[in-house]
Coordinates of C-alpha atoms and ligand atoms in Angstrom, one line a residue:
X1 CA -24.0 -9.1 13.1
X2 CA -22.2 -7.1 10.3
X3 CA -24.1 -5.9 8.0
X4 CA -22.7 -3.5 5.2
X5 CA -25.3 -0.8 3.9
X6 CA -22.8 1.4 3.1
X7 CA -19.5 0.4 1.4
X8 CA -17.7 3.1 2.7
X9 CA -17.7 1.8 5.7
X10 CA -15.9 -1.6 5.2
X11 CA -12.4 -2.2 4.5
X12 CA -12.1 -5.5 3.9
X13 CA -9.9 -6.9 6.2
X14 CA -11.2 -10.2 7.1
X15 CA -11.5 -9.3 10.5
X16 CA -14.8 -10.2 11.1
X17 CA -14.9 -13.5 8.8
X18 CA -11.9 -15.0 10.5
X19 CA -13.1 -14.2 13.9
X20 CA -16.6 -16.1 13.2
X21 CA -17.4 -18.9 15.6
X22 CA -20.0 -20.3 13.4
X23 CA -17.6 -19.5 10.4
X24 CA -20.3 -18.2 8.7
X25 CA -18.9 -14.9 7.1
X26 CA -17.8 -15.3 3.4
X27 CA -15.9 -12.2 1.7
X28 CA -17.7 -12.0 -1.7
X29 CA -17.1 -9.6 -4.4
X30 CA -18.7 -6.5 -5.6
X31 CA -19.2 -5.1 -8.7
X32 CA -15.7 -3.2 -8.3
X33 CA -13.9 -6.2 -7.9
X34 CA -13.5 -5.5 -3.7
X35 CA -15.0 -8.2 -1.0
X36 CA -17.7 -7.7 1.4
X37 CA -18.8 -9.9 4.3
X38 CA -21.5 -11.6 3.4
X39 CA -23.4 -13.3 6.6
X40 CA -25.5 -16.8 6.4
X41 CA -28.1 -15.6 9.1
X42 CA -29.8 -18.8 9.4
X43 CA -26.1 -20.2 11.0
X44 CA -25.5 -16.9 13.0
X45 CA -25.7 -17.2 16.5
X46 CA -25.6 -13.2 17.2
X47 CA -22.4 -13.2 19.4
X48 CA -21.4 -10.0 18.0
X49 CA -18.0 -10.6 17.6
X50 CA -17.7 -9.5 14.4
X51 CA -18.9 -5.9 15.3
X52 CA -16.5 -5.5 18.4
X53 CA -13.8 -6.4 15.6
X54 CA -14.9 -4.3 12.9
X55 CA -12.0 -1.3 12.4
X56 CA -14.4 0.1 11.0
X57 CA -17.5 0.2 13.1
X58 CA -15.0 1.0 16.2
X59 CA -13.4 4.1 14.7
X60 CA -15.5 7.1 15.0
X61 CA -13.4 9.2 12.4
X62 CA -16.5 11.6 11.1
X63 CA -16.5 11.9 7.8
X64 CA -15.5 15.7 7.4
X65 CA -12.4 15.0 8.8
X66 CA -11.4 12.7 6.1
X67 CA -11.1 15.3 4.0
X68 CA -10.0 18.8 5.9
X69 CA -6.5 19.3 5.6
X70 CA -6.6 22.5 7.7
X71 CA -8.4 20.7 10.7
X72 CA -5.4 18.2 10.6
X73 CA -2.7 20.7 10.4
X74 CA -4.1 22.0 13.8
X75 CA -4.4 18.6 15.3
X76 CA -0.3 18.1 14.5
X77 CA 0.4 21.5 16.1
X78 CA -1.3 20.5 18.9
X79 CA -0.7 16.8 19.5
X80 CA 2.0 15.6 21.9
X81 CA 2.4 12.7 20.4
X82 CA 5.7 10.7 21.3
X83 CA 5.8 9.1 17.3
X84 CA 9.6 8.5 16.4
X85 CA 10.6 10.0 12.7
X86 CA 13.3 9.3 11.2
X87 CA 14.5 9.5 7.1
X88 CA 16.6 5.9 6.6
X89 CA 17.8 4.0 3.7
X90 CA 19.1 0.4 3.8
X91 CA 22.9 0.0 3.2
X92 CA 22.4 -2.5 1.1
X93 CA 22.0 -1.1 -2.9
X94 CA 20.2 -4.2 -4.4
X95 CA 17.5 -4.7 -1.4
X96 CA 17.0 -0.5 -1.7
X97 CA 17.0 -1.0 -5.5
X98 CA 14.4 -3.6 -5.7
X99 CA 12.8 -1.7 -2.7
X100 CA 9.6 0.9 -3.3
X101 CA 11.5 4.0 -1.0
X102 CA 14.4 2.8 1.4
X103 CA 13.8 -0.7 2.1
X104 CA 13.3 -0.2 5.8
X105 CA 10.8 -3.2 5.3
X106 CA 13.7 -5.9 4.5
X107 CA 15.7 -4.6 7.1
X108 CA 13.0 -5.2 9.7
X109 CA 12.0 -8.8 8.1
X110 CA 15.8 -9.9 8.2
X111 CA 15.7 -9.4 12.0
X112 CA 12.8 -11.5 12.4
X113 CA 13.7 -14.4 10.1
X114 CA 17.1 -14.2 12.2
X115 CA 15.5 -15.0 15.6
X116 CA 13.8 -18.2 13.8
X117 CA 10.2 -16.2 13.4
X118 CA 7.5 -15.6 10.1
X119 CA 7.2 -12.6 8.2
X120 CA 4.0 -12.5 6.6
X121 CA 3.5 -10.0 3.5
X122 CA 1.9 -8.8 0.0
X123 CA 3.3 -11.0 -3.1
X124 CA 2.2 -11.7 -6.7
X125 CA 0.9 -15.1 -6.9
X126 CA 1.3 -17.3 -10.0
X127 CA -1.5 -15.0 -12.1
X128 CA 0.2 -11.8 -10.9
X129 CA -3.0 -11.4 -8.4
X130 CA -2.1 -9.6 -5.2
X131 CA -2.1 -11.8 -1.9
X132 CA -0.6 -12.0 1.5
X133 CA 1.8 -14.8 2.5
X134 CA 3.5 -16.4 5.5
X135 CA 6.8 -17.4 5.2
X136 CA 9.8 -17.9 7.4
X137 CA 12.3 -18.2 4.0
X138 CA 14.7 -15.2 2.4
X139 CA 13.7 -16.1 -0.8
X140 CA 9.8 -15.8 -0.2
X141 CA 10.6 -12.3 2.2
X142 CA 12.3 -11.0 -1.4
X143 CA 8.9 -11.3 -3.4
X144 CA 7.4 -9.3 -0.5
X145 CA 9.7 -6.1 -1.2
X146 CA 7.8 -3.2 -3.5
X147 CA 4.5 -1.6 -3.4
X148 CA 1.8 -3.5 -5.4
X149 CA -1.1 -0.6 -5.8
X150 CA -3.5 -3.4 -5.6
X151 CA -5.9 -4.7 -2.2
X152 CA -4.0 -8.0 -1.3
X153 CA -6.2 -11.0 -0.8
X154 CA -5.9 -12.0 3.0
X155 CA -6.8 -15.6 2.4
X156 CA -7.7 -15.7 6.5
X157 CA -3.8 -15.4 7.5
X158 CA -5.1 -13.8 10.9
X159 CA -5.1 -17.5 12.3
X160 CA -2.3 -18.7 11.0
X161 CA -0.6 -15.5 12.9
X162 CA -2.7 -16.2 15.9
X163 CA -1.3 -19.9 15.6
X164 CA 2.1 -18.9 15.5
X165 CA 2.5 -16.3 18.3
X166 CA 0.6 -18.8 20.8
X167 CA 3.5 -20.8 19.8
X168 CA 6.1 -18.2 20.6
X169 CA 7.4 -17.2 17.6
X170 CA 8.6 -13.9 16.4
X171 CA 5.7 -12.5 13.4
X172 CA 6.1 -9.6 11.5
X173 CA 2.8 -8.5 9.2
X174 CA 3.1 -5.5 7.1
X175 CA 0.3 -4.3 5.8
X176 CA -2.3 -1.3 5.1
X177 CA -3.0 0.5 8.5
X178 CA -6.6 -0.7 8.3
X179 CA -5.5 -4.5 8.0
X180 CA -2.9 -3.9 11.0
X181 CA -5.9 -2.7 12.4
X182 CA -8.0 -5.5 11.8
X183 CA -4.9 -8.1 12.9
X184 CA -4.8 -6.4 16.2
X185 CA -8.5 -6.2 16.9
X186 CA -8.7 -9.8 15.8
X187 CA -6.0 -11.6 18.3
X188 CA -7.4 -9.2 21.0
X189 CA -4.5 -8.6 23.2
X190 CA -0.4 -7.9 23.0
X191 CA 1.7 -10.5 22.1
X192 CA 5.3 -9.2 22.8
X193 CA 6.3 -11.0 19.4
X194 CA 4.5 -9.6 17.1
X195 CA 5.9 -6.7 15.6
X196 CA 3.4 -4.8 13.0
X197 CA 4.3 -1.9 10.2
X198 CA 2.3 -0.6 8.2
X199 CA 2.1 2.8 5.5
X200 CA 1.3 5.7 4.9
X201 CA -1.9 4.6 2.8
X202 CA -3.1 6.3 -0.4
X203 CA -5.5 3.7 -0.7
X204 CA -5.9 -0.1 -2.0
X205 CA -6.6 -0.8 -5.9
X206 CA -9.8 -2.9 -7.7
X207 CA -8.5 -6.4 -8.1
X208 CA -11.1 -6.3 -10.9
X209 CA -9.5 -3.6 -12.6
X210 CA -6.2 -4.7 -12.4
X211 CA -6.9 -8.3 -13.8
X212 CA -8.5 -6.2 -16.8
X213 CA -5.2 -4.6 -17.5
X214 CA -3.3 -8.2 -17.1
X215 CA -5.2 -9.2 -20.0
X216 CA -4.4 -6.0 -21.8
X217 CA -1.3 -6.3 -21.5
X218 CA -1.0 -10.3 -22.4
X219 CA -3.3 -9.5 -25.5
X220 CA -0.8 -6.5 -27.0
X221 CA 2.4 -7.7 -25.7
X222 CA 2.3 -11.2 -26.8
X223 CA 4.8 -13.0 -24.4
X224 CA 4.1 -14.4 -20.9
X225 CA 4.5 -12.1 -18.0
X226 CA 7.4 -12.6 -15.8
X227 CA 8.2 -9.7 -13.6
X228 CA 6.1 -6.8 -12.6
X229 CA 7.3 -4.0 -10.5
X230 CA 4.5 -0.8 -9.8
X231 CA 7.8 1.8 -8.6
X232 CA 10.5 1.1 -10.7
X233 CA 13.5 3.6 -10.0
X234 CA 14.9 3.5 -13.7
X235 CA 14.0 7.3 -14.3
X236 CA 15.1 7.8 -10.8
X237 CA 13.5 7.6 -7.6
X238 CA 11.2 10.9 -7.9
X239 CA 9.7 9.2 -10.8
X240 CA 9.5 5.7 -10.5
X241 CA 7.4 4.1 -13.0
X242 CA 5.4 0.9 -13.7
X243 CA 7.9 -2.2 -15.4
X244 CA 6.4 -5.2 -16.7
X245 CA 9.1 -7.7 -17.9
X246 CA 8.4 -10.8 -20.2
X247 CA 9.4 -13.8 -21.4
X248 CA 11.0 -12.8 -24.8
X249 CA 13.2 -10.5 -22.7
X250 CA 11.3 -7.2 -23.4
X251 CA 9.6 -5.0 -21.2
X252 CA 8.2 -1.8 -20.7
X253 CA 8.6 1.3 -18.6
X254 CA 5.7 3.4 -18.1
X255 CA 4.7 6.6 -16.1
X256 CA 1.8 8.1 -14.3
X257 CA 0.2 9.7 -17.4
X258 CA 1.1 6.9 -19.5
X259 CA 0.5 3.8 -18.0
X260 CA -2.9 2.0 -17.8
X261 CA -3.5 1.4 -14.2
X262 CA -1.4 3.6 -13.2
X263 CA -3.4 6.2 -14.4
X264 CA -6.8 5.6 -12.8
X265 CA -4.8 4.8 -9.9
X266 CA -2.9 7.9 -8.8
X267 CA -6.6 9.7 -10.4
X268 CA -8.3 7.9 -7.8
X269 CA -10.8 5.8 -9.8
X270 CA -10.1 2.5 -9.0
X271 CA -9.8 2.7 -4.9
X272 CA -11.7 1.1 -2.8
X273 CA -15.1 3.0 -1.5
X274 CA -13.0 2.9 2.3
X275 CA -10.4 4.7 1.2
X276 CA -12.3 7.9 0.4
X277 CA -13.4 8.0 4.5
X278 CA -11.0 6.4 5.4
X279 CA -11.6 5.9 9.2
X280 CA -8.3 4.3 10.6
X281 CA -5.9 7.2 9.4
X282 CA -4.5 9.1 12.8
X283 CA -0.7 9.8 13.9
X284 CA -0.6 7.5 16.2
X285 CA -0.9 3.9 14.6
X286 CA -1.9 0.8 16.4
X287 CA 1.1 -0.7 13.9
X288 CA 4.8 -0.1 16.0
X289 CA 6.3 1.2 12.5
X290 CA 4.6 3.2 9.5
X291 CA 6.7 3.7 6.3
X292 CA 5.9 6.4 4.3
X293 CA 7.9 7.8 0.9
X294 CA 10.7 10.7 1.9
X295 CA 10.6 12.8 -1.3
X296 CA 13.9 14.9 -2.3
X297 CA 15.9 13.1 0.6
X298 CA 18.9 13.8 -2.3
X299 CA 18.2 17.4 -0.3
X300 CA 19.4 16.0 3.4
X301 CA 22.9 15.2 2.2
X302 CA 25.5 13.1 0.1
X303 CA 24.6 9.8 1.2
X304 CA 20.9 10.5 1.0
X305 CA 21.9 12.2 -2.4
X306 CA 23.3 8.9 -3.7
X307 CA 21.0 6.8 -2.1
X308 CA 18.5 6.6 -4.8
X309 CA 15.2 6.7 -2.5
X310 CA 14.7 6.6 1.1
X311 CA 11.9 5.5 3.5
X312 CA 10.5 8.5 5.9
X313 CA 9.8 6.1 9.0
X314 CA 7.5 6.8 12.3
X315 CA 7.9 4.6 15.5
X316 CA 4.9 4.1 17.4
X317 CA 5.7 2.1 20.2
X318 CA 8.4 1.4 23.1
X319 CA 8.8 -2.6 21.3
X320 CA 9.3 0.0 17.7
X321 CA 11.9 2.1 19.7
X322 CA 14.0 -1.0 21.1
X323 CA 13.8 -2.9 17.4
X324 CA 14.9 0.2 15.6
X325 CA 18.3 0.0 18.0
X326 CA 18.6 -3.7 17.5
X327 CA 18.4 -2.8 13.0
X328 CA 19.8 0.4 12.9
X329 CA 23.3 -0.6 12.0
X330 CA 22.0 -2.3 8.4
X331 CA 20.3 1.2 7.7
X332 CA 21.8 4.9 7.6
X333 CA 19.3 7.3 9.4
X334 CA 18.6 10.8 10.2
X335 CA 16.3 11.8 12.8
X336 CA 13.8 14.7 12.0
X337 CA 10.9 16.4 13.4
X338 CA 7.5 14.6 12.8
X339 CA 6.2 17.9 11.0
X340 CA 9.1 18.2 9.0
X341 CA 8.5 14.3 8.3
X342 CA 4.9 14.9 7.2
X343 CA 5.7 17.6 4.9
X344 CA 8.3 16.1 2.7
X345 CA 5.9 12.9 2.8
X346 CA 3.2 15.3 1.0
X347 CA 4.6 16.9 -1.8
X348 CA 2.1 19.6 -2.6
X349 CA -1.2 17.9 -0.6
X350 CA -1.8 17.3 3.1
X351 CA 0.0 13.3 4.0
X352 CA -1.6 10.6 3.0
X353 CA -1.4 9.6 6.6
X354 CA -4.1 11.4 7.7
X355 CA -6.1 12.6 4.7
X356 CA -8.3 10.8 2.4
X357 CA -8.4 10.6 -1.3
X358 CA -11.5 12.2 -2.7
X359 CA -13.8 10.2 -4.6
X360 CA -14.4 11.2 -8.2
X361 CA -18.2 11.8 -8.8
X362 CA -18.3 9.0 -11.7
X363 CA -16.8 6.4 -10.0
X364 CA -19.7 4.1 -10.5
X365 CA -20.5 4.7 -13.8
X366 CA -17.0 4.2 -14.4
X367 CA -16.9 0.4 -13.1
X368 CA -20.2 0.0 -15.0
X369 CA -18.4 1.2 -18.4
X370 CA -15.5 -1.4 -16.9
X371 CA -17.6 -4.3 -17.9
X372 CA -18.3 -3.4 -21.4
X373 CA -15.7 -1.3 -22.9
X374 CA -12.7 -1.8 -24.1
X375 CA -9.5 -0.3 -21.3
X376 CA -8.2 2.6 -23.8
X377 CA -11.8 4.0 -24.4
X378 CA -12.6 3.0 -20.8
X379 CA -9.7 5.7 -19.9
X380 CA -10.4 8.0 -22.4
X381 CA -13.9 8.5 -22.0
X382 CA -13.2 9.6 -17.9
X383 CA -9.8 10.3 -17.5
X384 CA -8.6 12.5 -20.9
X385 CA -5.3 13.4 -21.0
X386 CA -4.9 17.0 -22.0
X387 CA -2.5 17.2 -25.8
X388 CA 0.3 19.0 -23.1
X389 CA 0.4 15.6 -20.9
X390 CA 0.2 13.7 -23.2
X391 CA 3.6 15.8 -24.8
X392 CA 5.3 15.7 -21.1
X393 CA 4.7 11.7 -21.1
X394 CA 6.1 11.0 -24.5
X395 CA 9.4 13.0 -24.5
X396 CA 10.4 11.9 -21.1
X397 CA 12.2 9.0 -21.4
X398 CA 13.7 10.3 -24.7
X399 CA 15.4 13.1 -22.1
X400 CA 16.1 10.8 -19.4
X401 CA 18.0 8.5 -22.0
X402 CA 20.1 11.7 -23.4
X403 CA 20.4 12.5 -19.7
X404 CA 18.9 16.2 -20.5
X405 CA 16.1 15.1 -17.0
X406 CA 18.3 14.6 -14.6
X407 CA 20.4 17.8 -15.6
X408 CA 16.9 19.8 -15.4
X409 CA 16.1 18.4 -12.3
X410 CA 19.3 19.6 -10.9
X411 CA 18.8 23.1 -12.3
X412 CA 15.1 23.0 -10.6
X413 CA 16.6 22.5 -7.1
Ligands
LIG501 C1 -1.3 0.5 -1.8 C2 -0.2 1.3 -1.3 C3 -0.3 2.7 -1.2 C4 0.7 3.5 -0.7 N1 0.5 4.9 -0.6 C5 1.5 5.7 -0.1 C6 1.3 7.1 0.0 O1 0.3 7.7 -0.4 N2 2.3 7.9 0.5 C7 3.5 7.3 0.9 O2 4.4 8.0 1.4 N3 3.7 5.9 0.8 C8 2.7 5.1 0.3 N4 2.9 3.8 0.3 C9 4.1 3.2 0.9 C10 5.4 3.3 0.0 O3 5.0 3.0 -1.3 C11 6.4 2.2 0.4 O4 5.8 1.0 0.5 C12 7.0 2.5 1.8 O5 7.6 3.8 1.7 C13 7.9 1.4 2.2 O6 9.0 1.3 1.4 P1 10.3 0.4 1.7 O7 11.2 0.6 0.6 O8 10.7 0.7 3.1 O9 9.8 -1.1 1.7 P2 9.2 -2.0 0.5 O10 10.1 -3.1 0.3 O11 8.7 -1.3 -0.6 O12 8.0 -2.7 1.3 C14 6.8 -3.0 0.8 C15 6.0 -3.6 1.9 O13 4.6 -3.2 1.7 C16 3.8 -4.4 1.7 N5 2.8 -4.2 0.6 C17 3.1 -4.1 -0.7 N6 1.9 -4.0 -1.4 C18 0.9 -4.2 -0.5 C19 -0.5 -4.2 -0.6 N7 -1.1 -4.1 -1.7 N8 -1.2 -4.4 0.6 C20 -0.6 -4.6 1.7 N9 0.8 -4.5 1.9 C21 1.5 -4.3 0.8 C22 4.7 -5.6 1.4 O14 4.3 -6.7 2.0 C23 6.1 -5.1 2.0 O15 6.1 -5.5 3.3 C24 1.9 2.9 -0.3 C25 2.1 1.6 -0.4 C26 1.1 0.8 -0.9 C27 1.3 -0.7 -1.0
LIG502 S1 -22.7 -12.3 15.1 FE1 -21.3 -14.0 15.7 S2 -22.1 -15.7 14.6 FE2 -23.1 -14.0 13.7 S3 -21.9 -13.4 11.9 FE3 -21.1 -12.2 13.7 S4 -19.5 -13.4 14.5 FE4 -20.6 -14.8 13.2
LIG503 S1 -14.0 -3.5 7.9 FE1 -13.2 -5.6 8.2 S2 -14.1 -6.3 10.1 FE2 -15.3 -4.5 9.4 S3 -16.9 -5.4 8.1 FE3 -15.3 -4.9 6.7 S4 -14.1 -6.8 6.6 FE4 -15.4 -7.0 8.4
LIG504 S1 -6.9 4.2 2.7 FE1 -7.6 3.5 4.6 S2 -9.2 2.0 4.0 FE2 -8.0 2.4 2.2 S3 -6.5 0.7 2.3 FE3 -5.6 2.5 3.2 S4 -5.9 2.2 5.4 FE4 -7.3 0.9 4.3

């Protein structure tokens, strides 16, 4: 039976409590707000299901290649892997808008919804907590589109998937690679209508964390939240901030530096243990699509240029391959070379598609501080912004409202 010693070595992707004959697996939280498999023994029956499931377990990624870039770099020389690339955008401007990079996603979902099937995805529930949904409605498919930096809550939607396809119907499931993982280890064979894309995976936030910056929030801004959106593309898409709208029509726009979760986010405090040995990242997914950020696409030419983000896409599979055909006319695409793909996707670090964050040494005592302090000395105490960021993050929008950014960003490239 699964039993976690070590928490880097679970991602929580339900696999193993939704395959459970004796359902006798609860997910129960940690101190840093992610769930664990718990296992009632005295019900188990010691099939081992849940270990032949595990992404984990069945991954033999060692851990010091979760963080060698070099060792990687060698691997992508040598691989002759067969993985589609391709930089693409969505012709439609308020889907790519109100899309994290080029809304591939929506394009892909439309098709689905189209032949009558259920697109399941990540959406803010009513408390702004992070959870996966099935739906076969436009509407619901809308609330999907955007990154939330936040581990979504499963709530056992493997079986409802499972219900679906034995019923023939189309399902889509976008998730992180490790829950694609999960979903396909869980159903246990191919189903030719289910269609899986994933990303290229930073990692997954504390639900604990973020709920303490909700309240934040709520406490200094007075009026009920009504939108949130983690990449907003005011500034631009090369630095898309964190919006939060509310009820008395106000809202805020804040960046990296500035913004509360953000902050520990892109720092790396508030991942989950997984994501620092992360054993699912590879080139070759078990998802048919991963979608990935294309940074400086503006550079490819003037469509890209006005395009205002666009999604760097790899095709895994021949059922990927024959669905991008059947989309590609609601998107405008470039093919590229899967190295040149992985290289704009980095920015200055080795992808996030194959390496792992690295854990900062006071993660702990950071989540212990999270129970007792308050989130502005919380974020002072381990994550001080030197007097020059702190500058950078002030005057920024002041130059992006006189338009002075944009006009140094165009004398940069
Ligand atoms: C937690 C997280 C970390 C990421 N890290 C990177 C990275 O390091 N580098 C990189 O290039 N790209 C990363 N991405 C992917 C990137 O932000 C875009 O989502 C991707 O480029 C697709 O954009 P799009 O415009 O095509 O679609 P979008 O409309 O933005 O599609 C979003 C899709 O992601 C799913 N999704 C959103 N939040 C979650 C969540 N919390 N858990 C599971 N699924 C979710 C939604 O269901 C939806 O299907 C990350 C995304 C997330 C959610
Ligand atoms: S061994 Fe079987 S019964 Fe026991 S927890 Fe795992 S799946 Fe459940
Ligand atoms: S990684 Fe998934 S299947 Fe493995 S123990 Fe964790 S939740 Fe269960
Ligand atoms: S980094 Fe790995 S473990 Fe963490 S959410 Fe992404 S795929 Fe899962």
């Amino acid at each position: 039976m699964i039993d976690i010693k070590d928490k880097h070595n679970c991602c929580g992707c339900e696999a193993c409590s939704s395959i459970c004959p004796k359902k006798c697996i609860t997910m129960k939280e940690a101190f840093d707000g992610f769930l664990y498999p718990q296992v009632d023994k005295n019900q188990c029956i010691n099939c081992h299901l849940c270990e032949k499931v595990c992404p984990f377990l069945n991954n033999n990624r060692e851990k010091s290649e979760c963080n060698n870039s070099e060792l990687i770099a060698n691997r992508i020389e040598q691989s002759i892997s067969n993985i589609g690339c391709y930089a693409c955008f969505n012709n439609d401007i308020q889907i790519r808008n109100n899309s994290t990079s080029g809304g591939f996603f929506t394009a892909l979902a439309d098709y689905v919804l189209k032949n009558g099937g259920y697109v399941c995805g990540a959406i803010f529930n009513e408390f702004f907590a992070i959870e996966h949904m099935m739906t076969n409605k436009k509407d619901d498919v809308s609330k999907m589109r955007g990154s939330k930096y936040v581990q979504s809550k499963l709530n056992g939607i493997f079986t409802k998937i499972k219900k679906q396809l034995e019923e023939n119907y189309y399902v889509l499931f976008s998730g992180t690679p490790c829950q694609v993982e999960g979903l396909h280890r869980f159903l246990g064979r191919e189903y030719e209508k289910l269609i899986t894309v994933d990303f290229v995976c930073h990692g997954v936030g504390s639900p604990k964390y973020w709920k303490k910056y909700l309240e934040y929030i709520k406490e200094h801004c007075h009026s009920k939240i009504v939108d949130i959106k983690f990449r907003e593309k005011t500034y631009g898409y090369n630095s898309s901030c964190m919006a939060v709208y509310f009820e008395n029509g106000k809202a805020f726009h804040k960046g990296h530096d500035d913004d509360k979760y953000l902050l520990p986010f892109f720092s790396d405090y508030i991942l989950r243990s997984s994501c620092y040995e992360c054993k699912v990242k590879k080139l070759n997914h078990v998802a048919d699509f991963t979608m990935g950020d294309f940074w400086n696409s503006s550079k490819l030419d003037t469509k890209f240029q006005e395009a205002n983000g666009a999604t760097l896409l790899l095709i895994h599979s021949n059922k990927g391959n024959k669905l991008f055909n059947d989309i590609c006319k609601q998107l405008t695409y470039v093919a590229i070379s899967l190295k040149d793909g992985l290289i704009v996707n980095s920015g200055k670090n080795m992808s996030m598609l194959l390496d792992s964050t690295k854990e900062p040494k006071n993660r702990t005592e950071f989540f212990n501080d999270l129970e007792k302090m308050e989130i502005r000395k919380l974020l002072n105490k381990h994550i001080p912004l030197s007097m020059k960021r702190k500058i950078a993050y002030t005057i920024k929008p002041i130059l992006y409202k006189l338009g002075v950014l944009e006009k140094m960003k165009r004398l940069i490239k």
